[in-house]
């Protein structure tokens, strides 16, 4: 663990922390000295059908942070469940005294054509990717306002800034998250709370692998289908790339950054 700990004394709530981008973000923020509340649903969802984060993965993350000299607690909650989210926030405050950083990372993705998309598929996508961040932020904001370093990072997607074939429910949810970022930045600026969104291209994660399995394709085929990155030989980026961007945005080095959208797209949106 680095001897430089710019987030020492602060507490970060990271959703979707059991694996993938959330795990990498949680580890990076802990390495920078933050206490971590690692929140995940820790259960299989009906939709999408690919594997979600597990309680075992969540516990392993907490152990890994502890062994590296950090502090973390697990929190099991579906981000759509306001009561479960409030219990997680209450547990964070009881353990660490407050919340300074919220990373709304939990999300799902799946393909569906407009004419055959079911109400349940639409509701699940909007519920987890858009309503979920609202539910978590609503519970965390009173504590962020009391912090001198309050910041929210919403993990959107390049699909929060463009369209995507057979992804209308996903695109709608991610564009909505971009809008929430701008609205919250305005509303929370008087309290010194910054709000930013990040927009990665395809990331090498279990979610990408699961999406590929559902489509009968390889992970690289899935990445290339929706990406078209400008940099050659980059079908996807790594979770560590996302974590590095987040650790900058939540730090005091980004103290004047709010309401902004940060792309991490290997040049995709330049085309």
Coordinates of C-alpha atoms in Angstrom, one line a residue:
X1 CA 0.0 0.0 0.0
X2 CA 1.3 3.5 -0.9
X3 CA 2.7 5.6 1.9
X4 CA 0.9 8.6 0.3
X5 CA -2.7 8.5 1.6
X6 CA -4.5 11.6 0.2
X7 CA -7.9 10.2 1.3
X8 CA -6.9 9.4 4.8
X9 CA -9.8 10.0 7.2
X10 CA -12.4 10.0 4.5
X11 CA -15.1 7.4 3.8
X12 CA -16.1 6.2 0.4
X13 CA -19.4 4.3 -0.4
X14 CA -18.9 2.3 -3.6
X15 CA -21.9 0.5 -5.1
X16 CA -21.5 -2.6 -7.2
X17 CA -18.2 -3.3 -5.4
X18 CA -18.1 -7.1 -5.4
X19 CA -16.2 -7.4 -8.7
X20 CA -15.3 -5.6 -11.9
X21 CA -15.0 -1.8 -11.9
X22 CA -16.4 -1.4 -8.4
X23 CA -13.8 -3.8 -6.9
X24 CA -11.0 -1.9 -8.6
X25 CA -12.3 1.4 -7.5
X26 CA -12.8 0.3 -3.9
X27 CA -9.2 -1.1 -3.8
X28 CA -7.8 2.1 -5.3
X29 CA -9.6 4.4 -2.8
X30 CA -8.6 2.2 0.1
X31 CA -5.0 2.4 -1.1
X32 CA -5.3 6.2 -1.0
X33 CA -6.4 5.9 2.6
X34 CA -10.2 6.0 2.4
X35 CA -12.4 3.8 4.6
X36 CA -14.6 1.8 2.2
X37 CA -18.2 0.8 2.4
X38 CA -18.4 -1.9 -0.2
X39 CA -22.1 -2.2 -1.3
X40 CA -23.3 -4.9 -3.6
X41 CA -26.6 -6.8 -4.3
X42 CA -24.7 -10.1 -3.6
X43 CA -27.3 -12.1 -5.3
X44 CA -28.4 -13.3 -8.7
X45 CA -30.9 -11.1 -10.5
X46 CA -33.6 -12.4 -12.7
X47 CA -32.4 -9.9 -15.4
X48 CA -29.9 -9.9 -16.9
X49 CA -29.1 -13.6 -16.6
X50 CA -25.3 -13.3 -16.3
X51 CA -23.6 -13.7 -12.9
X52 CA -23.8 -10.8 -10.5
X53 CA -21.4 -10.0 -7.7
X54 CA -21.5 -12.5 -4.8
X55 CA -21.3 -12.2 -1.1
X56 CA -18.1 -14.3 -1.2
X57 CA -16.5 -11.8 -3.6
X58 CA -17.7 -8.9 -1.3
X59 CA -16.2 -10.6 1.8
X60 CA -12.9 -11.3 -0.1
X61 CA -12.7 -7.6 -1.1
X62 CA -13.1 -6.5 2.6
X63 CA -10.4 -9.0 3.6
X64 CA -8.1 -7.8 0.9
X65 CA -8.4 -4.2 2.0
X66 CA -7.9 -5.1 5.6
X67 CA -4.7 -7.2 4.8
X68 CA -3.4 -4.2 2.9
X69 CA -3.8 -2.0 6.0
X70 CA -7.1 -0.4 5.2
X71 CA -10.6 -0.5 6.7
X72 CA -13.7 -1.7 4.9
X73 CA -17.2 -3.0 5.7
X74 CA -19.5 -5.0 3.4
X75 CA -23.1 -3.9 2.8
X76 CA -25.6 -6.0 1.0
X77 CA -28.3 -4.0 -0.7
X78 CA -30.2 -3.8 -4.0
X79 CA -29.7 -0.2 -5.0
X80 CA -33.4 0.0 -5.8
X81 CA -34.3 -0.9 -2.2
X82 CA -34.5 2.4 -0.3
X83 CA -34.7 0.6 3.1
X84 CA -31.7 -1.6 2.5
X85 CA -29.7 1.3 1.1
X86 CA -30.6 3.4 4.2
X87 CA -29.4 0.6 6.5
X88 CA -26.1 0.5 4.6
X89 CA -25.7 4.2 4.9
X90 CA -26.5 4.1 8.6
X91 CA -24.0 1.3 9.1
X92 CA -21.3 3.4 7.3
X93 CA -22.0 6.3 9.5
X94 CA -22.0 4.2 12.7
X95 CA -18.6 2.6 11.7
X96 CA -16.8 5.5 10.2
X97 CA -18.6 8.7 11.4
X98 CA -19.8 9.9 8.0
X99 CA -19.6 9.6 4.2
X100 CA -17.4 11.8 2.1
X101 CA -17.3 10.0 -1.3
X102 CA -20.1 8.3 -3.2
X103 CA -19.3 6.2 -6.3
X104 CA -22.5 5.2 -8.0
X105 CA -21.0 2.3 -9.9
X106 CA -23.7 -0.5 -9.8
X107 CA -25.2 -1.2 -13.2
X108 CA -26.4 -3.7 -15.7
X109 CA -26.4 -4.0 -19.5
X110 CA -28.2 -6.2 -22.0
X111 CA -29.3 -6.1 -25.6
X112 CA -33.0 -5.9 -26.6
X113 CA -34.8 -4.8 -29.6
X114 CA -37.5 -2.1 -29.1
X115 CA -40.4 -4.2 -30.4
X116 CA -39.6 -7.2 -28.2
X117 CA -38.4 -5.5 -25.1
X118 CA -40.5 -6.5 -22.1
X119 CA -41.7 -4.1 -19.4
X120 CA -39.7 -6.1 -16.9
X121 CA -36.5 -5.6 -19.0
X122 CA -37.1 -1.9 -19.3
X123 CA -37.9 -1.5 -15.6
X124 CA -34.9 -3.5 -14.4
X125 CA -32.5 -1.4 -16.6
X126 CA -33.9 2.0 -15.6
X127 CA -34.3 0.8 -12.0
X128 CA -30.8 -0.3 -11.4
X129 CA -28.9 2.2 -13.6
X130 CA -30.9 5.3 -13.0
X131 CA -33.3 5.0 -10.0
X132 CA -30.5 3.2 -8.0
X133 CA -28.1 6.1 -8.1
X134 CA -30.9 8.4 -7.1
X135 CA -31.9 6.2 -4.1
X136 CA -28.3 5.9 -2.9
X137 CA -27.5 9.6 -3.4
X138 CA -30.7 10.6 -1.5
X139 CA -29.6 8.6 1.5
X140 CA -25.9 9.7 1.3
X141 CA -26.3 13.4 0.5
X142 CA -27.0 14.6 4.1
X143 CA -23.6 13.2 5.1
X144 CA -21.9 14.5 2.0
X145 CA -23.1 18.0 2.8
X146 CA -21.5 17.7 6.3
X147 CA -18.2 16.6 4.8
X148 CA -15.6 19.2 3.7
X149 CA -14.7 16.9 0.8
X150 CA -18.1 15.7 -0.5
X151 CA -18.1 14.3 -4.0
X152 CA -20.3 12.0 -6.1
X153 CA -18.9 10.1 -9.1
X154 CA -21.6 8.6 -11.3
X155 CA -20.3 5.8 -13.5
X156 CA -22.2 6.3 -16.8
X157 CA -20.8 5.0 -20.1
X158 CA -19.9 6.2 -23.6
X159 CA -23.6 5.2 -24.1
X160 CA -24.5 8.1 -21.8
X161 CA -23.3 10.4 -24.6
X162 CA -24.3 8.6 -27.8
X163 CA -26.7 6.0 -29.1
X164 CA -26.3 2.3 -29.4
X165 CA -28.1 -0.4 -31.4
X166 CA -30.4 -2.7 -29.4
X167 CA -29.5 -0.8 -26.3
X168 CA -32.3 1.8 -26.0
X169 CA -33.1 1.0 -22.4
X170 CA -29.4 1.0 -21.4
X171 CA -28.8 4.2 -23.4
X172 CA -31.8 5.9 -21.8
X173 CA -30.6 5.0 -18.3
X174 CA -27.1 6.2 -18.9
X175 CA -28.2 9.5 -20.6
X176 CA -30.4 9.9 -17.5
X177 CA -27.4 9.5 -15.3
X178 CA -25.6 12.2 -17.2
X179 CA -28.5 14.5 -16.6
X180 CA -28.7 13.7 -12.9
X181 CA -25.0 14.6 -12.7
X182 CA -25.6 18.1 -14.1
X183 CA -28.7 18.7 -12.0
X184 CA -27.0 17.5 -8.8
X185 CA -23.9 19.5 -9.4
X186 CA -26.0 22.7 -9.5
X187 CA -28.1 21.7 -6.5
X188 CA -25.2 20.6 -4.3
X189 CA -22.6 23.2 -5.3
X190 CA -23.7 25.6 -2.5
X191 CA -22.9 22.9 0.0
X192 CA -19.4 22.3 -1.5
X193 CA -20.4 18.9 -2.9
X194 CA -18.9 18.1 -6.3
X195 CA -20.7 15.8 -8.8
X196 CA -19.1 14.3 -11.9
X197 CA -19.8 11.5 -14.3
X198 CA -17.4 9.2 -16.0
X199 CA -18.0 7.6 -19.4
X200 CA -15.8 4.5 -20.1
X201 CA -15.8 2.6 -23.4
X202 CA -16.0 -1.2 -23.0
X203 CA -14.3 -2.5 -19.9
X204 CA -12.9 -6.0 -19.4
X205 CA -15.2 -7.1 -16.6
X206 CA -17.4 -10.1 -15.7
X207 CA -20.3 -8.1 -17.0
X208 CA -18.8 -7.9 -20.4
X209 CA -18.1 -11.7 -20.3
X210 CA -21.7 -12.3 -19.2
X211 CA -23.1 -10.2 -22.0
X212 CA -21.0 -12.1 -24.5
X213 CA -22.3 -15.4 -23.2
X214 CA -25.9 -14.2 -23.6
X215 CA -25.2 -13.2 -27.2
X216 CA -23.2 -16.3 -28.1
X217 CA -20.2 -14.2 -28.9
X218 CA -16.7 -13.7 -27.5
X219 CA -16.0 -10.8 -25.1
X220 CA -13.8 -9.2 -27.8
X221 CA -16.6 -9.4 -30.4
X222 CA -19.0 -7.7 -27.9
X223 CA -16.4 -5.0 -27.2
X224 CA -15.8 -4.3 -30.9
X225 CA -19.5 -4.3 -31.7
X226 CA -20.3 -1.4 -29.5
X227 CA -17.0 0.4 -29.2
X228 CA -14.9 1.2 -32.3
X229 CA -12.2 2.7 -30.2
X230 CA -9.9 5.2 -32.0
X231 CA -6.7 3.8 -30.5
X232 CA -5.6 0.6 -32.4
X233 CA -5.4 -2.7 -30.6
X234 CA -7.7 -1.5 -27.7
X235 CA -10.9 -3.6 -27.8
X236 CA -11.5 -2.6 -24.2
X237 CA -9.9 -0.8 -21.3
X238 CA -9.1 -2.4 -17.9
X239 CA -10.8 -1.8 -14.5
X240 CA -7.6 -0.3 -13.3
X241 CA -8.0 2.5 -15.9
X242 CA -11.4 3.4 -14.5
X243 CA -10.1 3.3 -10.9
X244 CA -7.3 5.7 -11.7
X245 CA -9.7 8.2 -13.1
X246 CA -12.0 7.9 -10.1
X247 CA -9.1 8.2 -7.6
X248 CA -8.2 11.6 -9.3
X249 CA -11.8 12.9 -9.4
X250 CA -12.5 12.2 -5.7
X251 CA -9.2 13.8 -4.6
X252 CA -8.4 17.4 -3.8
X253 CA -6.5 17.6 -7.1
X254 CA -9.9 17.8 -8.7
X255 CA -11.3 20.3 -6.2
X256 CA -12.7 22.6 -8.8
X257 CA -14.2 19.9 -11.0
X258 CA -17.9 19.6 -10.9
X259 CA -20.8 19.1 -13.3
X260 CA -18.4 17.6 -15.8
X261 CA -18.4 14.5 -18.0
X262 CA -15.1 12.6 -18.2
X263 CA -14.7 10.2 -21.1
X264 CA -12.3 7.3 -20.9
X265 CA -13.0 6.0 -24.3
X266 CA -9.7 5.3 -26.2
X267 CA -10.9 8.0 -28.6
X268 CA -14.3 6.4 -29.5
X269 CA -16.4 9.6 -29.2
X270 CA -13.9 11.5 -31.4
X271 CA -15.2 9.7 -34.5

